[in-house]
PDB file of N, CA and C in Angstrom:
ATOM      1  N   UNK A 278      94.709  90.090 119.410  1.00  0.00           N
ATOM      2  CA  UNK A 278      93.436  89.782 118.779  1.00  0.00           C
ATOM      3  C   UNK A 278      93.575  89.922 117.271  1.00  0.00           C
ATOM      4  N   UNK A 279      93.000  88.998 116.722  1.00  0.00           N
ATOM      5  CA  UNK A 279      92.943  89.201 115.254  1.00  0.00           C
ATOM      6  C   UNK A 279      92.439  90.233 114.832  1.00  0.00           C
ATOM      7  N   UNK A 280      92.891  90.894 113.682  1.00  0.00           N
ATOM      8  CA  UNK A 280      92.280  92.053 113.224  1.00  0.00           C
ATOM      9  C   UNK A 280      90.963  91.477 112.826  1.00  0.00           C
ATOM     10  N   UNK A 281      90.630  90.375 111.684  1.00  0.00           N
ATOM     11  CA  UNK A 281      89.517  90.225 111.233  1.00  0.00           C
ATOM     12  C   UNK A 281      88.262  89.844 112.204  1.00  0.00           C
ATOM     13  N   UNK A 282      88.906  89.215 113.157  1.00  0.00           N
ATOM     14  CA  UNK A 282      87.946  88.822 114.711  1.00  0.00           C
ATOM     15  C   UNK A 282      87.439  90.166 114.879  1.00  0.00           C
ATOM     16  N   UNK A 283      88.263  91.229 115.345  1.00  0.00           N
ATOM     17  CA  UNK A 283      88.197  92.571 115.866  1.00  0.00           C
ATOM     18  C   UNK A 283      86.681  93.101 115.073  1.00  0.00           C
ATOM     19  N   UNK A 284      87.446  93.486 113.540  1.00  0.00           N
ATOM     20  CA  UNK A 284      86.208  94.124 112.685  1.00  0.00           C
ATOM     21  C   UNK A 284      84.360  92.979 112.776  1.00  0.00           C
ATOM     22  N   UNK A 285      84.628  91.803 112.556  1.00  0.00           N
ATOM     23  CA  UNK A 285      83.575  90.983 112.936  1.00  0.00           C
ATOM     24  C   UNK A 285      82.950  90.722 114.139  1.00  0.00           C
ATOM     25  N   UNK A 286      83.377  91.292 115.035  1.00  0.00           N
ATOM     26  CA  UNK A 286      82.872  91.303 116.476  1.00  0.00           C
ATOM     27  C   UNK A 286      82.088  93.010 116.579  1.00  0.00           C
ATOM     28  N   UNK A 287      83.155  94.107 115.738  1.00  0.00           N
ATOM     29  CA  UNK A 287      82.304  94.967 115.608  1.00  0.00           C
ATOM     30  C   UNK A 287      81.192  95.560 115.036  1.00  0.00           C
ATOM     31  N   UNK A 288      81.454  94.478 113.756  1.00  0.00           N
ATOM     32  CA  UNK A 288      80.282  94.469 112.985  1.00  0.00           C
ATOM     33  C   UNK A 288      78.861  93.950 113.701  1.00  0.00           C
ATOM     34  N   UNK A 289      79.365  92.984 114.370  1.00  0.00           N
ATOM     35  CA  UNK A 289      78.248  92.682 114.902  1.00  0.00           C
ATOM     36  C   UNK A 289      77.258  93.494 116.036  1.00  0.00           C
ATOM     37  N   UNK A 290      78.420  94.235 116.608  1.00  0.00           N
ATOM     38  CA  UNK A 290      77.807  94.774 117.967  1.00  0.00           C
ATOM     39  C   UNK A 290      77.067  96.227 117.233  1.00  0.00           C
ATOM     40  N   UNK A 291      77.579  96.204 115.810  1.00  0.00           N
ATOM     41  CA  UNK A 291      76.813  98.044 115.618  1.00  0.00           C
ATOM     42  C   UNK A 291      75.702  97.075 114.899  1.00  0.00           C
ATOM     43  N   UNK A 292      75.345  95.950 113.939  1.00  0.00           N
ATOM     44  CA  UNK A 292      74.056  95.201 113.783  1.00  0.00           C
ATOM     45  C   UNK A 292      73.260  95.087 114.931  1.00  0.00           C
ATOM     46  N   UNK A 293      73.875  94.626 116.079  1.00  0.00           N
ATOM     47  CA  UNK A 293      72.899  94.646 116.869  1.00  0.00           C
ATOM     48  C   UNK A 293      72.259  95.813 117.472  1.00  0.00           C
ATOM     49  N   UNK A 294      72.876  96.644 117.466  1.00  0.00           N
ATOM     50  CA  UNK A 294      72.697  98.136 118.568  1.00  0.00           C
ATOM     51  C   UNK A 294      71.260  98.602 117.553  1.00  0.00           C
ATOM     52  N   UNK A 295      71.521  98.520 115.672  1.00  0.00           N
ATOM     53  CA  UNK A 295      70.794  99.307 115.012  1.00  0.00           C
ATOM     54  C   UNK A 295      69.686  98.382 115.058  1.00  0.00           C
ATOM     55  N   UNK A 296      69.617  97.012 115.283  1.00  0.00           N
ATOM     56  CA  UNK A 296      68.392  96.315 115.690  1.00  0.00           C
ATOM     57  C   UNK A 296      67.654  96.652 116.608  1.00  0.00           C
ATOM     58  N   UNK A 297      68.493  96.660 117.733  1.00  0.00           N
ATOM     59  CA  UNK A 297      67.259  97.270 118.662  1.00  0.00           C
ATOM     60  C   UNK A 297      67.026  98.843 118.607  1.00  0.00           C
ATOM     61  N   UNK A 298      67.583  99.532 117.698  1.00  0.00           N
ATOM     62  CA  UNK A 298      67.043 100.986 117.726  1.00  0.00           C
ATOM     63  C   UNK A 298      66.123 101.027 116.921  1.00  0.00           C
ATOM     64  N   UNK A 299      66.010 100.056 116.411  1.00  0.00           N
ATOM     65  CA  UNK A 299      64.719  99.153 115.286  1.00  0.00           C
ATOM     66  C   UNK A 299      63.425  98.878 115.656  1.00  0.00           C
ATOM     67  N   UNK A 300      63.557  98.849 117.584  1.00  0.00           N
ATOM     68  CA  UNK A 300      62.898  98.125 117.926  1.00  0.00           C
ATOM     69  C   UNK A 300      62.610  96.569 118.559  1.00  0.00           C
ATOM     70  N   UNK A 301      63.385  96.070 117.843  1.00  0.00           N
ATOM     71  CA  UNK A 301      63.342  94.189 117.329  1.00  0.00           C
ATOM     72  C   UNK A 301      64.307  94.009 118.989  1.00  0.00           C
ATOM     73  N   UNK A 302      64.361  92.712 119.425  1.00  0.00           N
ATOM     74  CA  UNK A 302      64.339  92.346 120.700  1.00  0.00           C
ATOM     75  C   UNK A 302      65.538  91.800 120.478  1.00  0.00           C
ATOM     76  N   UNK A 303      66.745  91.974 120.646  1.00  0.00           N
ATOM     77  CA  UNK A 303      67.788  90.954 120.319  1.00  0.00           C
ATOM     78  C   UNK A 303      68.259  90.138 121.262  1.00  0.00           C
ATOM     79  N   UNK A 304      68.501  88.403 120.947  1.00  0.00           N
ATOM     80  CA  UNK A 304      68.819  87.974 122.701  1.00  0.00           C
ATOM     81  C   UNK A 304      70.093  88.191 122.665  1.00  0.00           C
ATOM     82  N   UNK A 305      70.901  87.928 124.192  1.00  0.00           N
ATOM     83  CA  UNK A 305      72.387  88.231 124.457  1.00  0.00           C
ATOM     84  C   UNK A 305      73.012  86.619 124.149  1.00  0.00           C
ATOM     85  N   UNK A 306      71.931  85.519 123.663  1.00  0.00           N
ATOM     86  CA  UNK A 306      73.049  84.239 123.731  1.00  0.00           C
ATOM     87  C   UNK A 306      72.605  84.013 121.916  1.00  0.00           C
ATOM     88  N   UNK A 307      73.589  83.232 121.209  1.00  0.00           N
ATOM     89  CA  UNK A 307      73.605  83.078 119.842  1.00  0.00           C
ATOM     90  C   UNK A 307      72.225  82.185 119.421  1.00  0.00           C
ATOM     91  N   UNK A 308      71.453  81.703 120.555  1.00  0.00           N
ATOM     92  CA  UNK A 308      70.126  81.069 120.383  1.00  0.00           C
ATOM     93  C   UNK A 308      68.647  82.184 120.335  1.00  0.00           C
ATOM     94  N   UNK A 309      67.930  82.382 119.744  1.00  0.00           N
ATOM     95  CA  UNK A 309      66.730  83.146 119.740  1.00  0.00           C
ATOM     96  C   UNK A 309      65.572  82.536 120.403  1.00  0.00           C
ATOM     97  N   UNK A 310      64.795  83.312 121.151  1.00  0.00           N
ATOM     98  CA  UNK A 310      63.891  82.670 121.896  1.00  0.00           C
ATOM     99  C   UNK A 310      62.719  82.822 121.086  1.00  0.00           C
ATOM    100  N   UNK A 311      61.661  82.642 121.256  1.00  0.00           N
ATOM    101  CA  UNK A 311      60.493  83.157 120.328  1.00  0.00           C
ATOM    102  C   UNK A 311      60.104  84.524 120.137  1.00  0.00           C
ATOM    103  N   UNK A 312      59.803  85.181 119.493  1.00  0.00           N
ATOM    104  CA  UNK A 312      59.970  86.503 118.762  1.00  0.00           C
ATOM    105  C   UNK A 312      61.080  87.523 119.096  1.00  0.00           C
ATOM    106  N   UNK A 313      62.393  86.677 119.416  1.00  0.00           N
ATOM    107  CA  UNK A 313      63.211  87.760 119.613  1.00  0.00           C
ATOM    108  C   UNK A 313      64.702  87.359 118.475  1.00  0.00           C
ATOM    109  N   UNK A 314      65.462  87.890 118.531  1.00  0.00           N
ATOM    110  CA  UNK A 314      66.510  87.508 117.209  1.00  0.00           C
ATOM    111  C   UNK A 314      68.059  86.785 118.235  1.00  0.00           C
ATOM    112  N   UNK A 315      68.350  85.987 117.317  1.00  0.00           N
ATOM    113  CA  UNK A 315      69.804  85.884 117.681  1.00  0.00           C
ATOM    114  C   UNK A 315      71.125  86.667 116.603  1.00  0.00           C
ATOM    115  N   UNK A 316      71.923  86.586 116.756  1.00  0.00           N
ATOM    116  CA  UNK A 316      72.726  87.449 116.345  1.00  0.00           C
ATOM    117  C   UNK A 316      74.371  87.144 116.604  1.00  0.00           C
ATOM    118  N   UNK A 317      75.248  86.682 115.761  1.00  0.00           N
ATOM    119  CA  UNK A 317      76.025  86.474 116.469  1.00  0.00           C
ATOM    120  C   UNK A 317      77.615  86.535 115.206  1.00  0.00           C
ATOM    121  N   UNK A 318      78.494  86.597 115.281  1.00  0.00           N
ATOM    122  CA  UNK A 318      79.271  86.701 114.050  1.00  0.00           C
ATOM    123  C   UNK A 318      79.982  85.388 113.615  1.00  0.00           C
ATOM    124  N   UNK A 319      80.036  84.837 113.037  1.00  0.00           N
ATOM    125  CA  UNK A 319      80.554  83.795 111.957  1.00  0.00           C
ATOM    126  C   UNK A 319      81.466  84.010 111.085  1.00  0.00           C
ATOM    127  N   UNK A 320      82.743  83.630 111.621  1.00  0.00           N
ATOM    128  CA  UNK A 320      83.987  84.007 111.068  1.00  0.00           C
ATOM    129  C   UNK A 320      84.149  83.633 110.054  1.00  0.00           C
ATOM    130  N   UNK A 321      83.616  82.860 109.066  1.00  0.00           N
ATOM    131  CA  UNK A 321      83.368  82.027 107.703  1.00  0.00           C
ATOM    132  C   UNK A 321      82.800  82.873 106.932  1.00  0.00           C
ATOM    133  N   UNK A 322      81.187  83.609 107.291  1.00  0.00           N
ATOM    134  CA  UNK A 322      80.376  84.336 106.809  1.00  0.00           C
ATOM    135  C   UNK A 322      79.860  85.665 106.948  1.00  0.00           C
ATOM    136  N   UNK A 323      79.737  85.982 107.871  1.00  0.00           N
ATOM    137  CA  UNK A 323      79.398  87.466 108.749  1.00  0.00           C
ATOM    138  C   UNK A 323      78.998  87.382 109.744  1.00  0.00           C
ATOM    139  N   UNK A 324      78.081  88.768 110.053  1.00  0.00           N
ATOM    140  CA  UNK A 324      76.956  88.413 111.394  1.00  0.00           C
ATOM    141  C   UNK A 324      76.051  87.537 110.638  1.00  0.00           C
ATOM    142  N   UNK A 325      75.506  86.705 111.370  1.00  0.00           N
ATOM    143  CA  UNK A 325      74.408  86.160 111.207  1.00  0.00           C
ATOM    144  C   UNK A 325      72.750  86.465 112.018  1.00  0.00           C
ATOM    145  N   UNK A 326      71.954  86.626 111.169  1.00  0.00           N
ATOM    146  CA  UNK A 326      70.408  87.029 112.032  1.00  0.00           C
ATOM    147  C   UNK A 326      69.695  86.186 111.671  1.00  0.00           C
ATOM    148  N   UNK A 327      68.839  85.592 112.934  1.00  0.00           N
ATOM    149  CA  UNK A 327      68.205  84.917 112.783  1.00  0.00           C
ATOM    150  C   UNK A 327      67.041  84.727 113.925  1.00  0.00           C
ATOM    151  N   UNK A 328      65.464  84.917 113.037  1.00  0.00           N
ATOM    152  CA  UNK A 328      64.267  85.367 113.976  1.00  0.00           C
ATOM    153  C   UNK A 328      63.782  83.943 114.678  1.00  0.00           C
ATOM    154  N   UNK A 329      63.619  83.736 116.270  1.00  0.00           N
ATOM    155  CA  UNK A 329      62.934  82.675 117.242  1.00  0.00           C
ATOM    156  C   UNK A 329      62.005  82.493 116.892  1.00  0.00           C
ATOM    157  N   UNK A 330      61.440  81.386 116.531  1.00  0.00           N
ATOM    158  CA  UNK A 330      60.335  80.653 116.935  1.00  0.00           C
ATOM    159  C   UNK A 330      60.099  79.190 116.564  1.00  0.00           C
ATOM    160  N   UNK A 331      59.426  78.829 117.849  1.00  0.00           N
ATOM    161  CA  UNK A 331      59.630  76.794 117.531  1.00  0.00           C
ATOM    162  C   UNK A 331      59.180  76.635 116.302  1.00  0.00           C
ATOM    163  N   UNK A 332      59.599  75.091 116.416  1.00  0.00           N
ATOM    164  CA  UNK A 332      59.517  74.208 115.387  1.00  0.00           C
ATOM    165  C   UNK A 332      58.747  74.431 114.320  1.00  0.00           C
ATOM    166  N   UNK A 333      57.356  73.855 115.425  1.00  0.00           N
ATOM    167  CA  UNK A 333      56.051  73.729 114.608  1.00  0.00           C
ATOM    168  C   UNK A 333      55.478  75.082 114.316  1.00  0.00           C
ATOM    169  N   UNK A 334      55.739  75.727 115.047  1.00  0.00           N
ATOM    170  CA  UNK A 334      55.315  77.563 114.118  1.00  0.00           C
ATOM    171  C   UNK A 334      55.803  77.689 112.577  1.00  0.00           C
ATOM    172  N   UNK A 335      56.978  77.328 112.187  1.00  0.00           N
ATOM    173  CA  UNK A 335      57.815  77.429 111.589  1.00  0.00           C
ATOM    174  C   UNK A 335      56.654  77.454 109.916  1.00  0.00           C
ATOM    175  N   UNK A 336      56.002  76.852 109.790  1.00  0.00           N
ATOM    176  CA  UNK A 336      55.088  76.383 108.776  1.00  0.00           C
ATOM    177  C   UNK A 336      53.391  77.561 108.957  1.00  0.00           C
ATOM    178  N   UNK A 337      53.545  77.316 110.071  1.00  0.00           N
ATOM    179  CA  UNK A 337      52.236  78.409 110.432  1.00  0.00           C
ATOM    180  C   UNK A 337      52.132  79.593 110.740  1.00  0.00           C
ATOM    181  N   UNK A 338      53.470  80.002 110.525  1.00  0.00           N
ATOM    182  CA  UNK A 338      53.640  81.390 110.815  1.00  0.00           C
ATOM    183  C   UNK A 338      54.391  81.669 109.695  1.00  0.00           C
ATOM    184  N   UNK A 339      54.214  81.214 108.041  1.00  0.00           N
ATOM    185  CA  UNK A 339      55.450  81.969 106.936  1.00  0.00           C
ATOM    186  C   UNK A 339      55.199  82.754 106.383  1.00  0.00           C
ATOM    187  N   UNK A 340      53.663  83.415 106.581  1.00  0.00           N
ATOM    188  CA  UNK A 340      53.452  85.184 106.464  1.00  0.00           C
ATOM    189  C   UNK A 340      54.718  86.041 107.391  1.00  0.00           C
ATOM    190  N   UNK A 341      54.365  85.590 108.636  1.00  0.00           N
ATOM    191  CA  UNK A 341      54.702  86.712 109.584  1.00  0.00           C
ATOM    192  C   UNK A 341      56.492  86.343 109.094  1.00  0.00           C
ATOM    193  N   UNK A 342      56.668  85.123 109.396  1.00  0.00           N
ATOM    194  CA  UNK A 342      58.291  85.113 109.127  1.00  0.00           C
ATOM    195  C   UNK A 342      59.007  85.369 107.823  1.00  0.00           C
ATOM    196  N   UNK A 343      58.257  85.868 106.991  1.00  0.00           N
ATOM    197  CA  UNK A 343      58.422  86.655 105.558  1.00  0.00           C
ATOM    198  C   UNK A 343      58.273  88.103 105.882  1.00  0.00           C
ATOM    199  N   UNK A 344      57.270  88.778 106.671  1.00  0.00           N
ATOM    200  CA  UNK A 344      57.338  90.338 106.889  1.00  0.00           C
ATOM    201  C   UNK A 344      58.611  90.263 108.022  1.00  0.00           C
ATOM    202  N   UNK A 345      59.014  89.799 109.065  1.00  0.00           N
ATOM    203  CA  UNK A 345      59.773  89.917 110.101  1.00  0.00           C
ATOM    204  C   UNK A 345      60.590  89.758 109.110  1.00  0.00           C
ATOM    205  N   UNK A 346      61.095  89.148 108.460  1.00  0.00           N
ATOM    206  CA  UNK A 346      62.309  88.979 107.483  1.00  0.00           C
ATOM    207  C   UNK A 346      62.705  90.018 106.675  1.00  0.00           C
ATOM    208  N   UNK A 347      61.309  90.799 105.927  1.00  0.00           N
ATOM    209  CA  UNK A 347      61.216  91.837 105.220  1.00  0.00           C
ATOM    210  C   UNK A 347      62.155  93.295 105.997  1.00  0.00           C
ATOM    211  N   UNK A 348      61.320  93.176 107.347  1.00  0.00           N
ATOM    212  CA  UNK A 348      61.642  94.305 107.726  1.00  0.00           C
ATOM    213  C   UNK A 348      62.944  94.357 108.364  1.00  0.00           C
ATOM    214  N   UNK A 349      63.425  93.197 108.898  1.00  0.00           N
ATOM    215  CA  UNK A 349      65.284  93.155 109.550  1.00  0.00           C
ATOM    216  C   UNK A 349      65.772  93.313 108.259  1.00  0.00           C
ATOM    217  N   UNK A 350      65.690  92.885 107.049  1.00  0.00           N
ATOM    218  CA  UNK A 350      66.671  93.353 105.534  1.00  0.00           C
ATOM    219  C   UNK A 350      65.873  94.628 105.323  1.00  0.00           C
ATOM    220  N   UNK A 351      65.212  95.628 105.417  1.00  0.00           N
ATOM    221  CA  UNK A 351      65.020  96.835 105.538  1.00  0.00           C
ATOM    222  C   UNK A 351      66.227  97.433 106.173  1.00  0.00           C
ATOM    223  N   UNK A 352      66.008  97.546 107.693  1.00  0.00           N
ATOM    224  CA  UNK A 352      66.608  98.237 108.683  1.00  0.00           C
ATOM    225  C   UNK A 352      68.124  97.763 108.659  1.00  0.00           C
ATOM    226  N   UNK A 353      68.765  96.753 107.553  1.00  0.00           N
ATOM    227  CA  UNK A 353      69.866  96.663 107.564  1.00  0.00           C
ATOM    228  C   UNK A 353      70.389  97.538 106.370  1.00  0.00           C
ATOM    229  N   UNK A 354      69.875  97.077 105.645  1.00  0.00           N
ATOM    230  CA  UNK A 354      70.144  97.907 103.862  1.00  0.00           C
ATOM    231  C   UNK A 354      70.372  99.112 104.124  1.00  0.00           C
ATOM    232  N   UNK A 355      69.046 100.339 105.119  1.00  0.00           N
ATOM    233  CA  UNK A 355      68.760 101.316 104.713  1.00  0.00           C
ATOM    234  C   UNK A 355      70.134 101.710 105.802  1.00  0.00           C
ATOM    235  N   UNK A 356      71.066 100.847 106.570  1.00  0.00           N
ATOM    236  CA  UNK A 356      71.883 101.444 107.543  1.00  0.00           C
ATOM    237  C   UNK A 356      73.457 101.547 106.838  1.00  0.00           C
ATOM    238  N   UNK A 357      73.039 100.688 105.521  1.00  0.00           N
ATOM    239  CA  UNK A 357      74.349 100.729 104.707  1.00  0.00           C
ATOM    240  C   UNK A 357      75.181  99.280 104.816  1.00  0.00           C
ATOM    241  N   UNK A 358      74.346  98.226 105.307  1.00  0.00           N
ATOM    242  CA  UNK A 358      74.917  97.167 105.098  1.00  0.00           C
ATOM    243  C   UNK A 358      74.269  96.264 104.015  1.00  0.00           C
ATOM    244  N   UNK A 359      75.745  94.637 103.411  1.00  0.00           N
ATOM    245  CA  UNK A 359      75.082  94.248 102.660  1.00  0.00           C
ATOM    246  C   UNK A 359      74.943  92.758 103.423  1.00  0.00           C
ATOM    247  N   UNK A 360      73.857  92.618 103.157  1.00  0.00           N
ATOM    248  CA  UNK A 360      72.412  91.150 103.178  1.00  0.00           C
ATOM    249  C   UNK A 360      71.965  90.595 102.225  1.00  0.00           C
ATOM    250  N   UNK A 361      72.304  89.172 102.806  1.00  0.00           N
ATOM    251  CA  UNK A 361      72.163  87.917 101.733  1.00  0.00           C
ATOM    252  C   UNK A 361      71.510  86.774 102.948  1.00  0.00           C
ATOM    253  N   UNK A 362      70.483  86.020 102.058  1.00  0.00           N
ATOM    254  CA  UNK A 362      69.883  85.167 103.011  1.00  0.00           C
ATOM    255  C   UNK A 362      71.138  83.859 102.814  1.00  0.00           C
ATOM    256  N   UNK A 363      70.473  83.274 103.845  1.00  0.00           N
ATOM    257  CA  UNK A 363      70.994  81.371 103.825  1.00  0.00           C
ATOM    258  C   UNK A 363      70.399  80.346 104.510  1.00  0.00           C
ATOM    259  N   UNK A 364      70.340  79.224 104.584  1.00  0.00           N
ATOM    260  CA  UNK A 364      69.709  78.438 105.036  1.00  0.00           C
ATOM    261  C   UNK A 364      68.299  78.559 104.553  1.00  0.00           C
ATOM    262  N   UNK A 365      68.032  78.279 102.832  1.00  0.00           N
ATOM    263  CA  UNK A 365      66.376  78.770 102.520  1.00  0.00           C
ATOM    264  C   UNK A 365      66.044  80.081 103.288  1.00  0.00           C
ATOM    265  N   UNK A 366      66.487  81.028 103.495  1.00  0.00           N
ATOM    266  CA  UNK A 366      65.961  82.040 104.186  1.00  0.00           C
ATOM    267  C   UNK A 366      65.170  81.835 105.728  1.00  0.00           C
ATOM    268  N   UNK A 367      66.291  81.397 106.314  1.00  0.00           N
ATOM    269  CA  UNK A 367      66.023  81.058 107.606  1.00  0.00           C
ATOM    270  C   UNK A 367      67.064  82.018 108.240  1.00  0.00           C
ATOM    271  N   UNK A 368      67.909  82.460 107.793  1.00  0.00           N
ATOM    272  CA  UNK A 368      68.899  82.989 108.131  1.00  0.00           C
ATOM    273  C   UNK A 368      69.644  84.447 107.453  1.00  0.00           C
ATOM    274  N   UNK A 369      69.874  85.502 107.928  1.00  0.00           N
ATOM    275  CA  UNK A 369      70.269  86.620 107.131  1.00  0.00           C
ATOM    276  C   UNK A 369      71.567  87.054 107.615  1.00  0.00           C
ATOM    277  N   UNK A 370      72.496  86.662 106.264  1.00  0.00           N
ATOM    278  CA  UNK A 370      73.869  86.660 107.242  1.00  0.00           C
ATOM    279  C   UNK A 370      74.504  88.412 106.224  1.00  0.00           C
ATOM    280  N   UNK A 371      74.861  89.272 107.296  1.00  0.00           N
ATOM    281  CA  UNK A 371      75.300  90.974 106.849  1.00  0.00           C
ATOM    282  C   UNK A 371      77.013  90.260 106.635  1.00  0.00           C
ATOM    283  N   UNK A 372      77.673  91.254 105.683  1.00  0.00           N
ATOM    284  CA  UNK A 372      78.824  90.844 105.762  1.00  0.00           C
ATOM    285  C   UNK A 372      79.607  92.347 105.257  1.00  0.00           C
ATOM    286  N   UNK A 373      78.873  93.484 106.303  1.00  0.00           N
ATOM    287  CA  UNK A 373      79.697  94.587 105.567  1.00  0.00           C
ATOM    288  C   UNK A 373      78.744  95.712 106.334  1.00  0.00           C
TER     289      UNK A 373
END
């Protein structure tokens, strides 16, 4: 196994563990269902997080998907990782 696979697979699995000790619902497939997160590592970039919900919410919900956003870059920062958005902030990829 690659070493860098290795550390990025673990990175991911202690992001996820401190998510749900967070609270926050994480799914087990790299797709998010509606209010729950996907999560998954990106060998290019990091873990990647990213909060469910359809399409058309997407516009009618950019309060809530600005505090849900707020608070997953909370509970990452305050765990000692670093977070950077992407995709217009559709996406919060940790890389550390």
């Amino acid at each position: 196994m690659d070493i860098a696979t290795s550390a990025g697979q673990d990175l991911e699995r202690t992001v996820r563990h401190e998510l749900m000790d967070a609270g926050f619902t994480v799914e087990p497939s790299l797709m998010s269902a509606d209010g729950g997160l996907g999560v998954w590592h990106d060998p290019t970039r990091g873990v990647v997080v990213t909060w469910g919900t359809s399409a058309d919410q997407l516009v009618r919900h950019a309060t809530i998907r600005s505090a849900v956003l707020l608070a997953l870059r909370t509970v990452l920062i305050e765990a000692g990782h670093q977070v950077r958005e992407d995709f217009n902030g559709l996406e919060l990829v940790v890389t550390a």
